[in-house]
XYZ file of C-alpha atoms in Angstrom:
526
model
C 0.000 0.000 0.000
C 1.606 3.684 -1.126
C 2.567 5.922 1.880
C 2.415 2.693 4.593
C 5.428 2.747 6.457
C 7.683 -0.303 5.605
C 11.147 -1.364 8.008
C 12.588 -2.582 5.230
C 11.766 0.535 2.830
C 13.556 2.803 5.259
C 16.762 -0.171 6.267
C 19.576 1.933 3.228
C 18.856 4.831 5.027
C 19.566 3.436 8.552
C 22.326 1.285 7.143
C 24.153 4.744 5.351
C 23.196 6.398 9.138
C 25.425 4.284 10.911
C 28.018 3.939 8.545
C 28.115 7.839 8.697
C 28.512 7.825 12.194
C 31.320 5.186 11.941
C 33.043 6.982 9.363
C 32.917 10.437 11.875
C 34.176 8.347 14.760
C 37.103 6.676 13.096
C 37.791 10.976 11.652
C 37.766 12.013 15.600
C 39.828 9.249 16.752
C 42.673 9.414 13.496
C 42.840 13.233 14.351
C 43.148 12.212 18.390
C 46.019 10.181 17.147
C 47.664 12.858 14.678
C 47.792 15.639 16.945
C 49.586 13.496 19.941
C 51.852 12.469 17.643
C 52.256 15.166 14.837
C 55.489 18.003 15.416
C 53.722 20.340 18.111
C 52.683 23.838 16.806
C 51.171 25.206 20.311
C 52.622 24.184 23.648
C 48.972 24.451 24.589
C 48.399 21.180 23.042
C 51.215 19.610 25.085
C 51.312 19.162 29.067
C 54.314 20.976 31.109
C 56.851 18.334 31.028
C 59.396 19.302 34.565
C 61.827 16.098 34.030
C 65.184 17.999 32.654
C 65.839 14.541 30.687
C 62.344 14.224 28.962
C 61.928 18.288 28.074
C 65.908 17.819 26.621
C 64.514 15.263 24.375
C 61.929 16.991 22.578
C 64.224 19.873 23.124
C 66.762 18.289 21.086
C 64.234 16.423 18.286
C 62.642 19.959 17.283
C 65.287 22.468 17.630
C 67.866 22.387 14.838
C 71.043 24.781 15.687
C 71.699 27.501 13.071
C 75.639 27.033 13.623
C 78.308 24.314 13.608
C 80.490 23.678 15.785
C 83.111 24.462 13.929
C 81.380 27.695 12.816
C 82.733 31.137 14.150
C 81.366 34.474 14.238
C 83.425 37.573 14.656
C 81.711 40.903 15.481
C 82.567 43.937 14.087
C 85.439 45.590 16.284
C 85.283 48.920 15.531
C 84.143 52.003 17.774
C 81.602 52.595 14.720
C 79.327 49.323 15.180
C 79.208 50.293 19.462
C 78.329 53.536 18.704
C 75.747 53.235 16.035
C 74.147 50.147 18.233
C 74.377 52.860 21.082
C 72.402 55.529 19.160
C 70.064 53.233 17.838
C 68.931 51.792 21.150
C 68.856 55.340 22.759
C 66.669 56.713 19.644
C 64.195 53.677 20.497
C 64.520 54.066 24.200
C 63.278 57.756 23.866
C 60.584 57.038 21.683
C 59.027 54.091 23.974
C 59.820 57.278 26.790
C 57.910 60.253 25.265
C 55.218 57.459 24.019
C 54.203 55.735 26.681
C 53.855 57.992 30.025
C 54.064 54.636 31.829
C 56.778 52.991 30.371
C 59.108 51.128 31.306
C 56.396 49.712 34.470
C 54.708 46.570 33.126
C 56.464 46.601 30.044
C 57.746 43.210 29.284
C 61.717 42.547 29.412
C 63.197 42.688 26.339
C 66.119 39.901 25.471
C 68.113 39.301 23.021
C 69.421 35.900 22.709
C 72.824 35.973 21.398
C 72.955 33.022 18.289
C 76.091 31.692 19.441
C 78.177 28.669 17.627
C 77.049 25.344 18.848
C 80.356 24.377 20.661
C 78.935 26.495 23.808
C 75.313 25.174 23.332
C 73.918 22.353 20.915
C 77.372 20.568 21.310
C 77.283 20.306 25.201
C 73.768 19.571 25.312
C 74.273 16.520 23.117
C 77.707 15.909 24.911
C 74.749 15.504 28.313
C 72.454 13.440 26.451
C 74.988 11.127 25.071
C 76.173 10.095 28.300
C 73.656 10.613 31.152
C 72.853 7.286 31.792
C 76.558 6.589 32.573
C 76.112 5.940 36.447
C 80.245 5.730 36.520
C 81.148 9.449 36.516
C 80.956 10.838 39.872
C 82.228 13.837 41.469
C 84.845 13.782 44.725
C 82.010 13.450 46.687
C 80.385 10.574 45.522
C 77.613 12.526 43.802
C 76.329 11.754 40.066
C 77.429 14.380 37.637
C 74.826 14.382 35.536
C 72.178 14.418 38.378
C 74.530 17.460 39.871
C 73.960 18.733 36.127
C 70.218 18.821 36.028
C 69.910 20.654 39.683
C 71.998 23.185 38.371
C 70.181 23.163 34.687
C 68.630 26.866 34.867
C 70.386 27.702 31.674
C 69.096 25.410 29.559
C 65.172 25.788 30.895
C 65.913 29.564 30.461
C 66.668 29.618 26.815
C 64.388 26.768 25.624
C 61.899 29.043 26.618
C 63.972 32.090 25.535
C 63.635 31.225 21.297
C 60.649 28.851 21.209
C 58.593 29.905 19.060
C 56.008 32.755 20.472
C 53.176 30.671 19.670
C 54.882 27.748 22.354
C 55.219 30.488 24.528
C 52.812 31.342 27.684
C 55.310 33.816 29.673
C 54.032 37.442 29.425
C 56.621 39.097 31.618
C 59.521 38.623 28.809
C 59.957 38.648 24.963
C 62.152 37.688 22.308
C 63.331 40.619 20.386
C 65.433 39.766 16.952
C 67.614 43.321 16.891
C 70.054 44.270 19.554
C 68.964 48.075 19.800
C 65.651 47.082 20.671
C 66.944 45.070 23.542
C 66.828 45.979 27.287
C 69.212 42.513 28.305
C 71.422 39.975 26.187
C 71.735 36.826 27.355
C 74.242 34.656 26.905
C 73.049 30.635 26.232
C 76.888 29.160 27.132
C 76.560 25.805 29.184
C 79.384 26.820 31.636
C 78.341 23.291 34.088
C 78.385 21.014 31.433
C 81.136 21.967 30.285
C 83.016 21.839 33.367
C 81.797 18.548 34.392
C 82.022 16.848 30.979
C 84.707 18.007 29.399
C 88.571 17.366 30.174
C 89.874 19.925 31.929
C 91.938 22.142 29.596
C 89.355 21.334 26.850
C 86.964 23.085 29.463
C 89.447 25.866 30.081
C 90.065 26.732 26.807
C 86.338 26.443 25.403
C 85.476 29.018 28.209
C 88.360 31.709 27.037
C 86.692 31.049 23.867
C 83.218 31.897 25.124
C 84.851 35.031 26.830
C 86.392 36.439 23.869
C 83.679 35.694 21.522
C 81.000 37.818 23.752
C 83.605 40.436 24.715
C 84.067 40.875 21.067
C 80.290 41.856 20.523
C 79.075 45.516 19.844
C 76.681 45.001 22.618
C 79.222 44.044 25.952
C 81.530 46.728 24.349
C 78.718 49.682 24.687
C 77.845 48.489 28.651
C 80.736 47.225 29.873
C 78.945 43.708 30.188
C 76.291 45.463 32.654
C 73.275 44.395 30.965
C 74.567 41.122 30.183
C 72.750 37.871 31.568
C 75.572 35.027 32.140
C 74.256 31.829 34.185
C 76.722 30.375 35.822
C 74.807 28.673 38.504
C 77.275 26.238 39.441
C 79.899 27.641 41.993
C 82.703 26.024 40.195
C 81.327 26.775 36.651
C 83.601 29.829 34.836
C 85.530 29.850 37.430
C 88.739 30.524 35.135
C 87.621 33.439 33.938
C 84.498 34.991 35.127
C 86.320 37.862 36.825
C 86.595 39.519 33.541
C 82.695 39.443 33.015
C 82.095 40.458 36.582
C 79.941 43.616 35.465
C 77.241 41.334 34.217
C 74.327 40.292 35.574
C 75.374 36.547 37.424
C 72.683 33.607 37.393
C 73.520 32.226 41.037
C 72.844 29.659 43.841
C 73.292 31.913 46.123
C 75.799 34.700 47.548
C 78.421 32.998 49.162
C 79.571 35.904 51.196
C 82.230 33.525 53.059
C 84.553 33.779 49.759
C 85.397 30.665 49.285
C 84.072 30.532 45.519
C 83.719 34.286 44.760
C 86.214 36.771 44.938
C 84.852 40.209 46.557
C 83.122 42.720 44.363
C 82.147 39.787 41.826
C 78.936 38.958 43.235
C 76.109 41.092 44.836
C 72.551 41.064 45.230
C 71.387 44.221 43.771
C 73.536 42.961 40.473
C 72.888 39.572 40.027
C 69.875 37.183 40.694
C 69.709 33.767 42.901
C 68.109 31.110 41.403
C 66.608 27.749 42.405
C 68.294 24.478 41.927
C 65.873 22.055 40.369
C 64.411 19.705 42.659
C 65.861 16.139 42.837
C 62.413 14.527 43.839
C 58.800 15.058 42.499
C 56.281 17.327 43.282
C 53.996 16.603 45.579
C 51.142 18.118 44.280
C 47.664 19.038 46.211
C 46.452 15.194 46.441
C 49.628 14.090 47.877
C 49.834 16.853 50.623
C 45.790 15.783 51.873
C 46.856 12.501 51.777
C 50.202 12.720 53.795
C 48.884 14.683 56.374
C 48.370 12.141 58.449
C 51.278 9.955 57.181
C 54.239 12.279 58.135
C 55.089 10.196 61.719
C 58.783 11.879 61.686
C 59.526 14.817 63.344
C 62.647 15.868 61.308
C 64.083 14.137 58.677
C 67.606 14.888 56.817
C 69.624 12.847 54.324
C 72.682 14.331 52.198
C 76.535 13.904 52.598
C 77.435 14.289 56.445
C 80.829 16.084 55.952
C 80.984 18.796 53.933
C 83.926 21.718 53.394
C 83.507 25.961 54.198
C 80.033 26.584 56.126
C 79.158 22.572 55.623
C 80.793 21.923 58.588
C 77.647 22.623 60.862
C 75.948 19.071 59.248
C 78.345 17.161 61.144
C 78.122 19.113 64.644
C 74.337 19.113 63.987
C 74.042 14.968 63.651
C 76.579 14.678 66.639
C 73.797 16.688 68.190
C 70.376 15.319 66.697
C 71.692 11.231 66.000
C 69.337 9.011 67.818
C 66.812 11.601 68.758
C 63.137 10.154 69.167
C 60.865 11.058 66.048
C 64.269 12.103 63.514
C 65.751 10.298 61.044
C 69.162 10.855 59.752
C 70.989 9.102 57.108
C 73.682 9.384 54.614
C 73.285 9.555 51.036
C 73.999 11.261 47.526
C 71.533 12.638 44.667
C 71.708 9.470 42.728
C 68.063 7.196 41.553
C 68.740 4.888 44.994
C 68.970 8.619 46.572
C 66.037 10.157 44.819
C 63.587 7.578 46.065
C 65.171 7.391 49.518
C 64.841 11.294 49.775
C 61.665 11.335 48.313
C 59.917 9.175 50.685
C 61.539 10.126 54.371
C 60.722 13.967 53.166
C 56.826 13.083 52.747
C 56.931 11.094 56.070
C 58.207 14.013 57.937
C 57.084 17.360 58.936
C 60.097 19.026 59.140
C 63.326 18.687 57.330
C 66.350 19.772 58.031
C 68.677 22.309 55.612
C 71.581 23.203 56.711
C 74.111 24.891 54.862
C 76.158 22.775 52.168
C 79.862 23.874 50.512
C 78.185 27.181 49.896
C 75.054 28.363 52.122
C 72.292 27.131 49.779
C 71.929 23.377 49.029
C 69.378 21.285 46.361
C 67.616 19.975 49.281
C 66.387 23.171 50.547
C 64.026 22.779 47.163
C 63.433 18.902 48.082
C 61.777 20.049 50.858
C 59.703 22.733 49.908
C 57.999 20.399 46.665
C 57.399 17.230 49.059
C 55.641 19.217 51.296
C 58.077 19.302 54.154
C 58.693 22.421 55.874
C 62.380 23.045 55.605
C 63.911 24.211 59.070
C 67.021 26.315 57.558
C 70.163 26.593 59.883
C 71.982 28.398 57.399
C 73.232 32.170 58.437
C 74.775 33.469 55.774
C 71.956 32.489 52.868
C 70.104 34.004 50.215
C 66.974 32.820 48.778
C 65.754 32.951 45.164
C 63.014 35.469 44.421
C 62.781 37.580 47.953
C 61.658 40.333 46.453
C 58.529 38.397 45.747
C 57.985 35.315 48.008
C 58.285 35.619 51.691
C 60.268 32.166 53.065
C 58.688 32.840 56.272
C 55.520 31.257 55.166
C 57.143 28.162 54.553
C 60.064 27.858 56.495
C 61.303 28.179 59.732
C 65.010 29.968 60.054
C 67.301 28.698 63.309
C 70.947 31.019 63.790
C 73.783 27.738 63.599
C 74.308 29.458 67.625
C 70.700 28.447 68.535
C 70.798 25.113 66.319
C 73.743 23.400 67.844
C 72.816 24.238 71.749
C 72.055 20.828 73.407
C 68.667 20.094 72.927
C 67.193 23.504 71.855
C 66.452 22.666 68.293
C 64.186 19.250 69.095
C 62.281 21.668 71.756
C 61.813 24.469 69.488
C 59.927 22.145 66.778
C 58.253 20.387 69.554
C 56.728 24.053 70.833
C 55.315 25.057 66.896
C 51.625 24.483 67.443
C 49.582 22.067 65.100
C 47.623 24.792 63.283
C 50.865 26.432 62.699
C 52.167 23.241 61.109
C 48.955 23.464 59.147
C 48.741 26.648 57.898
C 52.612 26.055 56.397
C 52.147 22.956 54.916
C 49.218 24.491 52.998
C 51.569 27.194 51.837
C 54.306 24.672 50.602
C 51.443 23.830 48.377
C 50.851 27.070 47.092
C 54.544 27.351 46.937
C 55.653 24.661 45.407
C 54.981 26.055 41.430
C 57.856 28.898 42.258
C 60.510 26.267 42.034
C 58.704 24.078 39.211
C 61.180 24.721 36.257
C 58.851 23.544 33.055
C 58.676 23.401 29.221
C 56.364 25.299 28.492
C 57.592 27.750 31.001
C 54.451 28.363 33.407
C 53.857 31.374 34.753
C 54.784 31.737 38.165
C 56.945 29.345 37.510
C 60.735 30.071 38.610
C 61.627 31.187 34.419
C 58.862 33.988 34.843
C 59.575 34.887 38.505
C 63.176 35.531 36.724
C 61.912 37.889 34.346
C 59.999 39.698 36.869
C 62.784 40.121 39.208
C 64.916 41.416 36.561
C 62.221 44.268 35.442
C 62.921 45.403 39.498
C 66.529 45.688 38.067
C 66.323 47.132 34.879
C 65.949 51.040 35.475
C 69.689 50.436 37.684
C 71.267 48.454 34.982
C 70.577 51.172 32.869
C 71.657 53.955 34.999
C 74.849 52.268 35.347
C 75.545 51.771 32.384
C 74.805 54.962 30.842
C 76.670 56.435 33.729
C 80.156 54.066 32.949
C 80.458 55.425 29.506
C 79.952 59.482 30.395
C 82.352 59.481 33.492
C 85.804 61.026 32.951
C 89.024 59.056 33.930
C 89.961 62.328 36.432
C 86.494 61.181 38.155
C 86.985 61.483 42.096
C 84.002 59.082 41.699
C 86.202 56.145 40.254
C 87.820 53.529 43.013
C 91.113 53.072 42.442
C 91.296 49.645 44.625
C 89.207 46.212 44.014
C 88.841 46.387 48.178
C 91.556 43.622 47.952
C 93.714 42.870 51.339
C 96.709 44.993 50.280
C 94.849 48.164 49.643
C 91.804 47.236 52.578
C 91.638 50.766 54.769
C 88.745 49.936 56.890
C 86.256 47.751 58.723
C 84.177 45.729 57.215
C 80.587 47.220 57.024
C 77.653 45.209 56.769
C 74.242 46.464 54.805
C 71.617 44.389 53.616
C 73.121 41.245 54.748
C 75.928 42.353 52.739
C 79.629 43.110 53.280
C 81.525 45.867 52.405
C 84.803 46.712 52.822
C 85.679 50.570 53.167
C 88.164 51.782 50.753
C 89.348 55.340 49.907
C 88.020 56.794 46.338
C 91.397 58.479 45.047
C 91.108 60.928 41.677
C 94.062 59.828 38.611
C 94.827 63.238 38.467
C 98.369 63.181 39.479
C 100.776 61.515 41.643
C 99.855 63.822 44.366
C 96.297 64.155 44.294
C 95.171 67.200 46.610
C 93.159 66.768 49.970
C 90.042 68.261 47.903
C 90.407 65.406 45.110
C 90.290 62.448 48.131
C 87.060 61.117 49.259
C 86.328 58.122 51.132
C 83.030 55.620 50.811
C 81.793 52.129 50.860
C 81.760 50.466 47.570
């Protein structure tokens, strides 16, 4: 009968329905597959990778280096090429001036990366990835270099993020620039702790008098002096050799080290260069972890590291003589390697507090360890500084004991024992909050210790500029120019303390003649 409906009149249709729909569901899942797989074009399509090993990888499989290593690149050497760069970045400086009534506050920083021959950066990187998993090369102290590498890794998680591509970039606080006059910073991408580590030594020695001489020859280090200059050299023993000729530029550090036993006065200082975080040996963690080892952390203090240790170190061994055997702390001797890692890992989420005392130099990795499993770090370190101060306050997160206090019999274990329970609360929910300052990531995050970098340096910039703009218009005769590096043989004074800093007082004496006059003598604190 016409118009009666019939199953089997309608069963091509259905048939071509569900095909359809099989057809669309194979699409979605082939273009699922594709876009895990396919060359990334938006880091927003990849997750923030934090292991230094798996970011070098991709690192490594996407970035192809626009120099040999036998390539070299000599900069023009003439006073011409510094002064036209100088005019030219003064002409745009006073145009972003008299444009913007608000510049240079929330501007981004803008860096140039300096496209340096792959002997000081492709070459090492590969030299790492070649032979990390050799479990073999360790340093005096028993620790794995490559492990010691990858805590003190800031320069390579600075400039992958420094020339990915801006569409694989989320930072906001910095940018790229491709000319050197538009530039407020240069930074310098030289692996100075690879090399040391990796390399025999006078290879090492003489690839870093290469790096020297190859920036000092650029327009750009000429016009400042170095002072807006960005060399990371987080490592104490990295550049060692010769750093004290690019001592006006702005130092990538672990900390200050005011003791001097790996820099030599006047080289570093805080309101010149920049402390920043080693990268954490364990893994975050994150909010879940925290709820659930509230309950779990059953030690009181926990510490594990290398017992003897040289310059301020010394304190870990006083403090074990002191602490060993305690109820409710756990001490035990170890190094940064994989058996380490996991050791670490799990006595610092079973604890509530753990203990960071000063290393070789005042700062140590575990400091870090602490803070991203959770464990509030009890410092007994007097003479360090902490990345980022400017911006994070430690003393949500940390409690801070004077070595005097720390090694009185018994104090310390009474003074954890007295910090009340909502206390202990209230800073182990901060750690959480915390913990994404010391996260080094590809993509960068923001927040994250490569933006908190950036944003620290903007606090810097209007001083870098003064000072260098002020180096190249004062006179030789100056009575404002030191005549002494406030070295031993020419030391005239006590040494002053300001900020947490030391100064020694030395007396500012003109070049005028052999006998300068009383009126051309004047005496500070440099």
């Amino acid at each position: 009968m016409a118009g009666k409906y019939s199953p089997r009149s309608r069963s091509p249709i259905f048939l071509l329905t569900i095909l359809s729909l099989l057809a669309l569901c194979v699409l979605i899942f082939l273009f699922s597959i594709s876009s895990r797989t396919r060359p990334p074009g938006l880091y927003s399509t990849r997750s923030s990778e934090t292991s230094f090993v798996a970011s070098l990888e991709y690192f490594l499989a996407q970035r192809v280096p626009k120099f040999n290593s036998d390539d070299t690149v000599r900069a023009p050497e003439d006073e011409v090429a510094v002064r036209d760069l100088d005019d030219s970045m003064y002409r745009i400086e006073s145009e972003r001036v008299h444009g913007d009534p608000y510049y240079p506050l929330g501007a981004p920083i803008r860096v140039y990366v300096y496209e340096m021959p792959s002997k000081f950066t492709y070459d090492l990187l590969w030299l790492f990835w070649n032979t990390y998993r050799d479990t073999s090369n360790l340093t005096s102290n028993g620790s794995p270099v490559h492990r010691l590498i990858e805590q003190h890794s800031v320069d390579y998680w600075l400039w992958a993020d420094l020339i990915a591509p801006e569409s694989e970039r989320l930072l906001k606080s910095v940018v790229r620039v491709g000319r050197q006059e538009e530039a407020d910073l240069f930074y310098i991408p030289f692996f100075t702790t690879i090399s040391f580590f990796l390399l025999e030594k006078q290879q090492c020695k003489a690839l870093y008098r290469e790096a020297l001489k190859w920036v000092m020859d650029q327009p750009a280090w000429k016009r400042s002096g170095g002072r807006d200059h960005i060399l990371p050299v987080h490592h104490p023993w990295s550049f060692k050799s010769v750093r004290k000729f690019m001592k006006n530029a702005i130092w990538l550090l672990p900390d200050m080290d005011s003791t001097g036993n790996w820099y030599k006065p006047g080289q570093v200082f805080l309101e010149k260069d920049l402390i920043l975080p080693y990268v954490p040996n364990v893994d975050l963690c994150d909010a879940r972890c925290a709820s659930e080892s509230y309950s779990k952390r059953s030690s009181l203090l926990f510490f594990r590291g290398r017992l003897k240790r040289n310059a301020g170190g010394k304190i870990r061994a006083k403090l074990v003589a002191e602490l060993n055997g305690a109820e409710g702390v756990v001490i035990e001797e170890g190094t940064a390697g994989e058996g380490g890692k996991a050791a670490a890992q799990n006595g610092m989420r079973k604890s509530i507090f753990c203990l960071s005392p000063a290393g070789d130099t005042p700062s140590s990795a575990r400091l870090f360890d602490a803070i991203v499993s959770g464990c509030i770090p009890v410092i007994v370190s007097d003479e360090l500084e902490l990345p980022f101060e400017g911006i994070l306050d430690y003393r949500k997160i940390a409690l801070f004991v004077s070595s005097g206090d720390a090694l009185q019999p018994g104090w310390l274990l009474t003074f954890l024992k007295s910090v009340s329970p909502a206390h202990i609360k209230e800073m182990q929910q901060n750690l959480a909050k915390y913990s994404r300052h010391f996260l080094y990531s590809s993509p960068a995050q923001p927040l994250g210790p490569e933006d908190l970098v950036w944003r620290m340096m903007a606090g810097k910039l209007v001083n870098i500029k003064l000072h260098t703009r002020r180096s190249q218009r004062v006179v030789k005769e100056s009575r404002s120019l030191c005549t002494c590096d406030c070295k031993s043989s020419n030391f005239t004074g006590p040494v002053m303390t300001y900020g947490g800093q030391h100064f020694m007082k030395c007396k500012f004496v003109s070049n005028v003649g052999p006998n300068p006059s009383p009126q051309s003598r004047s005496s500070g604190v440099i």
